[in-house]
mmCIF file with all atom_site columns, C-alpha atoms in Angstrom:
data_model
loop_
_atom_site.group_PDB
_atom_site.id
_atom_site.type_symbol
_atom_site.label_atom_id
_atom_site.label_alt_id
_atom_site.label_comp_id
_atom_site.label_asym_id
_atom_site.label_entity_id
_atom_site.label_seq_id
_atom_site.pdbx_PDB_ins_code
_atom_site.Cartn_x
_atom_site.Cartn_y
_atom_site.Cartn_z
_atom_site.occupancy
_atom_site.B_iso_or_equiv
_atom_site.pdbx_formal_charge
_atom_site.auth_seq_id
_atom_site.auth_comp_id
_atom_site.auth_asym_id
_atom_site.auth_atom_id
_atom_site.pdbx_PDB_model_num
ATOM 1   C CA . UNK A 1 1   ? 13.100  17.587  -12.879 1.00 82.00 ? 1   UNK A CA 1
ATOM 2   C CA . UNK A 1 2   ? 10.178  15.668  -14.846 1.00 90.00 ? 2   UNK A CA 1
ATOM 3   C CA . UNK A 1 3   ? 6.569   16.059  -14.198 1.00 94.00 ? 3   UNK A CA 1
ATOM 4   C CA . UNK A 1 4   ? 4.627   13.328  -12.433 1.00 94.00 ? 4   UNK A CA 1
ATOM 5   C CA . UNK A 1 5   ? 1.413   12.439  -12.192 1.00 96.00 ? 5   UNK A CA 1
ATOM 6   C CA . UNK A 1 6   ? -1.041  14.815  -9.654  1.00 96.00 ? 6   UNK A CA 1
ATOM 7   C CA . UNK A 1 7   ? -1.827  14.457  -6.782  1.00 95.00 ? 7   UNK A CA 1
ATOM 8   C CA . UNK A 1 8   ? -5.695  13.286  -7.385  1.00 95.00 ? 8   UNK A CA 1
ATOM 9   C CA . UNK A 1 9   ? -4.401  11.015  -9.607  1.00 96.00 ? 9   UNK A CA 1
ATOM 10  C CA . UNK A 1 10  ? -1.743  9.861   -6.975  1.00 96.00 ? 10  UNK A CA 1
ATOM 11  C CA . UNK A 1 11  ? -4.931  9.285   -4.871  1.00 95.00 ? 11  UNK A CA 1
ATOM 12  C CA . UNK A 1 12  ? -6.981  7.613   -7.330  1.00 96.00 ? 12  UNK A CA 1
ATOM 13  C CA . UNK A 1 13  ? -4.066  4.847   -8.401  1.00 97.00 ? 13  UNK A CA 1
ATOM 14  C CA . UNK A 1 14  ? -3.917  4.068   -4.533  1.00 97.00 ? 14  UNK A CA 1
ATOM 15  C CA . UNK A 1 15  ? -7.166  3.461   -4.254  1.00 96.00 ? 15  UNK A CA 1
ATOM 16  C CA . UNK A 1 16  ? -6.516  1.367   -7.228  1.00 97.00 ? 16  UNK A CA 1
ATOM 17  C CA . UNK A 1 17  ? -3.885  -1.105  -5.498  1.00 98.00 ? 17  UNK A CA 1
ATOM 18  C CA . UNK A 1 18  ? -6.137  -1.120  -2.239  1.00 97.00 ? 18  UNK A CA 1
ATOM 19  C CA . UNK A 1 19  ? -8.786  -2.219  -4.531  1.00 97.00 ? 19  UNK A CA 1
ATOM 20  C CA . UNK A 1 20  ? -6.571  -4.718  -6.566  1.00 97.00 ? 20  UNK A CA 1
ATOM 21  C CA . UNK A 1 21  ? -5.758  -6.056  -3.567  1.00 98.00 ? 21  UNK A CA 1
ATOM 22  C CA . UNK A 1 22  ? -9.063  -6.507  -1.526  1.00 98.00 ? 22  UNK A CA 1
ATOM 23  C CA . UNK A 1 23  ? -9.953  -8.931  -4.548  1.00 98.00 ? 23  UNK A CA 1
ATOM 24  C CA . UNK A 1 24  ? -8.126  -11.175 -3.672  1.00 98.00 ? 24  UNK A CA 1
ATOM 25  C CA . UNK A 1 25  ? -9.403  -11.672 -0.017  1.00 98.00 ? 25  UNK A CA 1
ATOM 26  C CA . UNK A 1 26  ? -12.475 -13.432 1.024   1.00 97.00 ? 26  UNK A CA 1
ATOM 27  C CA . UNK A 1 27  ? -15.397 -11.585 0.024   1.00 96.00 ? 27  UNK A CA 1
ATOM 28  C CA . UNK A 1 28  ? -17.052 -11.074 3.570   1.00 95.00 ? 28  UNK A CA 1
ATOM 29  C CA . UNK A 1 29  ? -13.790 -8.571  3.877   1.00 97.00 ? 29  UNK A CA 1
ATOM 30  C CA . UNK A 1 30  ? -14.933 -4.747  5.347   1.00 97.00 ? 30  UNK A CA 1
ATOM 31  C CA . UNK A 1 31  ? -12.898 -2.133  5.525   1.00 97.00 ? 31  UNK A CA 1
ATOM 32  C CA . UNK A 1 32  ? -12.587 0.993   7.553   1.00 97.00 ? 32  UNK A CA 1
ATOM 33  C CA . UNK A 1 33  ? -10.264 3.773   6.384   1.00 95.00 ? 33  UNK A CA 1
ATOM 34  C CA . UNK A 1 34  ? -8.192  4.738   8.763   1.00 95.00 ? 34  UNK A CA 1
ATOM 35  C CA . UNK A 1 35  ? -6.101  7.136   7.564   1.00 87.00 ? 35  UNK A CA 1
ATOM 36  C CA . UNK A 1 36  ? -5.849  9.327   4.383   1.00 82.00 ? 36  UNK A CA 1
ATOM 37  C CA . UNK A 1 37  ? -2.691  11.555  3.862   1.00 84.00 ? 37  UNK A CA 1
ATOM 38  C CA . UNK A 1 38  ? -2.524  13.704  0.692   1.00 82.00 ? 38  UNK A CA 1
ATOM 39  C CA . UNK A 1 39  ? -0.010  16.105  -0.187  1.00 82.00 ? 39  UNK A CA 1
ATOM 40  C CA . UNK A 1 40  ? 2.410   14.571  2.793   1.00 89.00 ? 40  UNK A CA 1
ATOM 41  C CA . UNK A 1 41  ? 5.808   16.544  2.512   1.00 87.00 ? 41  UNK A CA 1
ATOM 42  C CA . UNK A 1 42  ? 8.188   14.215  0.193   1.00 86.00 ? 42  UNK A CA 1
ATOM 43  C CA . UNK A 1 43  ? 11.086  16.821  1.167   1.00 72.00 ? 43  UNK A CA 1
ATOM 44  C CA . UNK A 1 44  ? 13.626  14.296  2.586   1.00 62.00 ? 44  UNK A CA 1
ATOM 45  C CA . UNK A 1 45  ? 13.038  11.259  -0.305  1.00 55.00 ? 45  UNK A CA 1
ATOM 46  C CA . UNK A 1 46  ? 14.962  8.040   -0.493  1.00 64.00 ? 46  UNK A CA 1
ATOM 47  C CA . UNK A 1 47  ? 15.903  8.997   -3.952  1.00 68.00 ? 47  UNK A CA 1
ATOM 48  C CA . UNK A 1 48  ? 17.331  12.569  -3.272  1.00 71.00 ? 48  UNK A CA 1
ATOM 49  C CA . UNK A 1 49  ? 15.262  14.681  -5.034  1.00 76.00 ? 49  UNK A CA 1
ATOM 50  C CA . UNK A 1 50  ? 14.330  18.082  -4.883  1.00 84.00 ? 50  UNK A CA 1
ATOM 51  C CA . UNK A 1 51  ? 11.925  19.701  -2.096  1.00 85.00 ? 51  UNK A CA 1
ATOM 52  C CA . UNK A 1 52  ? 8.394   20.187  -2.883  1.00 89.00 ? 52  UNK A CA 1
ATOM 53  C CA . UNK A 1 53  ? 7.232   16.784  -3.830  1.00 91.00 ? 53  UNK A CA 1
ATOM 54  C CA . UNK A 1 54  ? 4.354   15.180  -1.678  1.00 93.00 ? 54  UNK A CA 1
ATOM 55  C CA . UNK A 1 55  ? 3.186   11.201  -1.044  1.00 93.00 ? 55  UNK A CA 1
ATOM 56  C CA . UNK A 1 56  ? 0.043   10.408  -1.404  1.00 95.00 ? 56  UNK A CA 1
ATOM 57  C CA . UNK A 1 57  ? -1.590  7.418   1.090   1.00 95.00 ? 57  UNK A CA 1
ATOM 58  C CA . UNK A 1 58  ? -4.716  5.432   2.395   1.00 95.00 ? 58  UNK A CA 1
ATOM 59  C CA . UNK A 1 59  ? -4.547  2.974   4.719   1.00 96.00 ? 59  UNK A CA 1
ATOM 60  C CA . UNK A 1 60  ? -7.711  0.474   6.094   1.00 97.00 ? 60  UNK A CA 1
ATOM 61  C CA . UNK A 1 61  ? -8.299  -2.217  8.982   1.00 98.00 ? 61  UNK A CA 1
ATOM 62  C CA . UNK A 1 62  ? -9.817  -5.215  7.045   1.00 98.00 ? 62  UNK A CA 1
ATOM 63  C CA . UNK A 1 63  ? -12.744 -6.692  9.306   1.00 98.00 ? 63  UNK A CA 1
ATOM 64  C CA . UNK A 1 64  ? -14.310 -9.676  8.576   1.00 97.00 ? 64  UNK A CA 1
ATOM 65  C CA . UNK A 1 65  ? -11.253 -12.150 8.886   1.00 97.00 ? 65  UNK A CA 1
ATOM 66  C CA . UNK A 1 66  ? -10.156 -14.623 10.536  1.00 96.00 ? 66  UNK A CA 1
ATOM 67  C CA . UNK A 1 67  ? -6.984  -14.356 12.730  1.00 95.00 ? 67  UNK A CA 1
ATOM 68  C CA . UNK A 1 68  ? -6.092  -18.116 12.642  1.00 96.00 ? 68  UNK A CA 1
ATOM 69  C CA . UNK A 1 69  ? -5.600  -17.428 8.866   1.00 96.00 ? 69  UNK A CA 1
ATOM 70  C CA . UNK A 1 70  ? -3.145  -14.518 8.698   1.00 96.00 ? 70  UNK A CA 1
ATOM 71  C CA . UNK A 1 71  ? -0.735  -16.830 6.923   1.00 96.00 ? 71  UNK A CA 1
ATOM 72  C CA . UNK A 1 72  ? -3.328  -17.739 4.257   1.00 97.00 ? 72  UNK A CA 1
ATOM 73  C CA . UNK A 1 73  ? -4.215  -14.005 3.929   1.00 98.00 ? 73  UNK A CA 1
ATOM 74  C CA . UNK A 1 74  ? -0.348  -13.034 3.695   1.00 98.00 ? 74  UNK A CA 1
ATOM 75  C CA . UNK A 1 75  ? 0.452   -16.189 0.873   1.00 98.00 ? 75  UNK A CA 1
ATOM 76  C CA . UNK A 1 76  ? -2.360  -15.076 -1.050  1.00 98.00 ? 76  UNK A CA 1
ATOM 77  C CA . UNK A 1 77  ? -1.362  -11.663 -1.100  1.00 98.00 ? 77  UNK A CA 1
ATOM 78  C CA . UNK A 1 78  ? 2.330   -12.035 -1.676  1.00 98.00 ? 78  UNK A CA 1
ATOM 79  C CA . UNK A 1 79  ? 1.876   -14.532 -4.516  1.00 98.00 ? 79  UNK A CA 1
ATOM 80  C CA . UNK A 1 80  ? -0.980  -12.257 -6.031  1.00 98.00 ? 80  UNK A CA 1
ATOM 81  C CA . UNK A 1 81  ? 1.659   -9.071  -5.784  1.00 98.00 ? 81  UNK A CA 1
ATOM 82  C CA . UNK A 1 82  ? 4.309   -11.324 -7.251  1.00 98.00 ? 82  UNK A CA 1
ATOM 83  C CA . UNK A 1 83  ? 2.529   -12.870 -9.734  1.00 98.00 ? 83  UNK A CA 1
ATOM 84  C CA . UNK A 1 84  ? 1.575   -9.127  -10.753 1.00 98.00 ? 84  UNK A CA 1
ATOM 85  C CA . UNK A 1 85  ? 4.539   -7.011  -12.120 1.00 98.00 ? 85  UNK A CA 1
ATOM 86  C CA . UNK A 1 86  ? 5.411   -6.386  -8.127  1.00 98.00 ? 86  UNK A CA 1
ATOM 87  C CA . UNK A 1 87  ? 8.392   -6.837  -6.506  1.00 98.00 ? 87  UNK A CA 1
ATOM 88  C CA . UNK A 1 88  ? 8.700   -7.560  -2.442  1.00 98.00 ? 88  UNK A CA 1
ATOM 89  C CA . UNK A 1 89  ? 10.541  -5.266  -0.129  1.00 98.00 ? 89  UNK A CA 1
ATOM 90  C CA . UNK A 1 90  ? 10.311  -6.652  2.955   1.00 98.00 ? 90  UNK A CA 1
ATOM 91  C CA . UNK A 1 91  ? 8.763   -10.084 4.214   1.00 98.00 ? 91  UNK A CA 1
ATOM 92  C CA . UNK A 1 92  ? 9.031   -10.245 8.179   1.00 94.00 ? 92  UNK A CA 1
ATOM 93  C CA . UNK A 1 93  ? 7.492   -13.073 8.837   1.00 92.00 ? 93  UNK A CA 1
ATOM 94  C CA . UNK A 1 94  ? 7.176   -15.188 10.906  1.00 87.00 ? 94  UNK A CA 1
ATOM 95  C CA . UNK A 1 95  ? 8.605   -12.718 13.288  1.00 91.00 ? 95  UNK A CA 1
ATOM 96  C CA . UNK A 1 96  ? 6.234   -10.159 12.289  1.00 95.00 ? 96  UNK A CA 1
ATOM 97  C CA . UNK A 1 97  ? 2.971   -9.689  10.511  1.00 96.00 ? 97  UNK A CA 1
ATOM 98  C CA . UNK A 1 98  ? 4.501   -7.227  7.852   1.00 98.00 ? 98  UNK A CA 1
ATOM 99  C CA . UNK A 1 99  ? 4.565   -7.648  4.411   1.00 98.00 ? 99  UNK A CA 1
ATOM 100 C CA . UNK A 1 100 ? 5.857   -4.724  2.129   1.00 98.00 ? 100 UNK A CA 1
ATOM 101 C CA . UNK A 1 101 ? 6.088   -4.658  -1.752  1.00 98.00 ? 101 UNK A CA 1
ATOM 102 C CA . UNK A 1 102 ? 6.483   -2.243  -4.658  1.00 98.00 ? 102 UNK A CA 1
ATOM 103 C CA . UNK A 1 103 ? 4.501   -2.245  -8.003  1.00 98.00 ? 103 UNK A CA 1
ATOM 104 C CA . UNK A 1 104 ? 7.230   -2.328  -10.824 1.00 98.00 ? 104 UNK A CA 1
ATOM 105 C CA . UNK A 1 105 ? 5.777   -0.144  -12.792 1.00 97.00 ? 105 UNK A CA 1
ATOM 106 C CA . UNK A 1 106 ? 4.381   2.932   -11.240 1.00 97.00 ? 106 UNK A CA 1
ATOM 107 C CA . UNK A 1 107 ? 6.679   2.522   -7.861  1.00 96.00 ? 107 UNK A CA 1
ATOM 108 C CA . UNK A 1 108 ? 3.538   2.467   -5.430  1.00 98.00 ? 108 UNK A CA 1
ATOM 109 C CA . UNK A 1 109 ? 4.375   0.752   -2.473  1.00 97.00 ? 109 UNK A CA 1
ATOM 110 C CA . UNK A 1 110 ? 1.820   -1.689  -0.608  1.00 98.00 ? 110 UNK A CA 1
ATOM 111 C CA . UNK A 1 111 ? 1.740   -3.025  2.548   1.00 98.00 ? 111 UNK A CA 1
ATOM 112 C CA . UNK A 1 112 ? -0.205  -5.591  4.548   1.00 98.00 ? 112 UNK A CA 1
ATOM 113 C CA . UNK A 1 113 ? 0.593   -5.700  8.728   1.00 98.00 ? 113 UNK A CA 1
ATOM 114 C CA . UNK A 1 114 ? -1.040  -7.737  11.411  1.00 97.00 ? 114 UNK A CA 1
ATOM 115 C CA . UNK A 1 115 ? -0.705  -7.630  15.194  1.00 96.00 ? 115 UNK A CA 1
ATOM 116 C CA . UNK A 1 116 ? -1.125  -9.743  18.429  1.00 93.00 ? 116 UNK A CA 1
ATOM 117 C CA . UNK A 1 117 ? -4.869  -8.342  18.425  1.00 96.00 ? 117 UNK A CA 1
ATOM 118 C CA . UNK A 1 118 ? -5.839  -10.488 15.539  1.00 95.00 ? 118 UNK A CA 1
ATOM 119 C CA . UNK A 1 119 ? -5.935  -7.031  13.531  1.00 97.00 ? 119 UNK A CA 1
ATOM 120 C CA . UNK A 1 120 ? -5.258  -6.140  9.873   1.00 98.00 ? 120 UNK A CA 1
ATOM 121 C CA . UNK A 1 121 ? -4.309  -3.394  7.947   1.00 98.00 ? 121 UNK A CA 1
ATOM 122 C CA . UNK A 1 122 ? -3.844  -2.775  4.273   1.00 98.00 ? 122 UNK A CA 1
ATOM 123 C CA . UNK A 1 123 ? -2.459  0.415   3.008   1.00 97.00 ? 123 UNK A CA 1
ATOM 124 C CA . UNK A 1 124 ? -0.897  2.075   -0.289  1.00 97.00 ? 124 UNK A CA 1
ATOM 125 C CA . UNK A 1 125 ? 1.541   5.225   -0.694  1.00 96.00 ? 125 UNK A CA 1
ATOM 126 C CA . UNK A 1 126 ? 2.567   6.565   -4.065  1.00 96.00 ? 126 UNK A CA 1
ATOM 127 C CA . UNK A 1 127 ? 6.331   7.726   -4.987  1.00 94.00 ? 127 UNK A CA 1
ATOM 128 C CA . UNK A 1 128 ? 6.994   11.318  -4.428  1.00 92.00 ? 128 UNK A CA 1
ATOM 129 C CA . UNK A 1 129 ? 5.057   13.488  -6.713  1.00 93.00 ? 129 UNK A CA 1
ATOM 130 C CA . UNK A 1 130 ? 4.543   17.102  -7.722  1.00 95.00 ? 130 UNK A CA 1
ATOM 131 C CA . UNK A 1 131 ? 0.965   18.349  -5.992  1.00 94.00 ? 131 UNK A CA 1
ATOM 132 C CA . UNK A 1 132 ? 0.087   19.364  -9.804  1.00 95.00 ? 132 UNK A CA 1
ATOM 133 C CA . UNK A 1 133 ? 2.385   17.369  -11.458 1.00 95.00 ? 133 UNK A CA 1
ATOM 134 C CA . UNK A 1 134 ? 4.359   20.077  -12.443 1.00 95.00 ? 134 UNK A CA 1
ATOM 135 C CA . UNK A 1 135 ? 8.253   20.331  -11.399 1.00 91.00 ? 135 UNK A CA 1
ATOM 136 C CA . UNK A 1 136 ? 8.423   23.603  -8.872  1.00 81.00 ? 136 UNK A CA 1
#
């Protein structure tokens, strides 16, 4: 068991990706948080570690965009992400408006998902960490 980062600082590196990300969107882009988890149970991880860990996550609707240019919105994205030490997870399009990736280095995941309402939504989540980045 190695210690992670904390849990602020879980919070603070998400913002960070949002952030990263919004820059490369037209600059008449608002956002509206629309959710903020901290300290969500990580007890049942993908990688099979040990109970206690939390996820940190923030997710926004972007306002301000045009629905006609999802696809330009999405390209710009992905190629930004992949140009940028990250590595796609999932790409449903054209089926769906859902793109997921991971950032190589810290293993924060990003996503960016559209509906049939013309609506957008960026978010970030960290890996499983230790609240005080101390193994339990």
């Amino acid at each position: 068991m190695q210690p992670t980062i904390t849990a602020q600082q879980a919070a603070e590196r998400v913002e960070e990706h949002v952030r990263q990300a919004l820059t490369q969107l037209p600059p008449e882009t608002r956002t509206e948080r629309i959710s903020l988890k901290s300290n969500s149970p990580c007890d049942v991880p993908s990688d099979n570690g040990p109970p206690g860990r939390v996820q940190v996550s923030n997710s926004y609707q972007l306002h301000g965009l045009d629905p006609a240019q999802f696809t330009r919105y999405f390209d710009t994205l992905k190629n930004y992400w992949t140009g940028n030490n990250h590595t796609v997870l999932n790409d449903d399009r054209p089926k769906d408006w859902f793109l997921w990736v991971q950032h190589n280095g810290d293993a924060f995941r990003i996503t960016l998902q559209g509906n049939h309402l013309g609506e957008l939504y960026l978010g970030a989540t960290s890996p499983c960490i230790w609240p005080d980045g101390q193994p339990k």
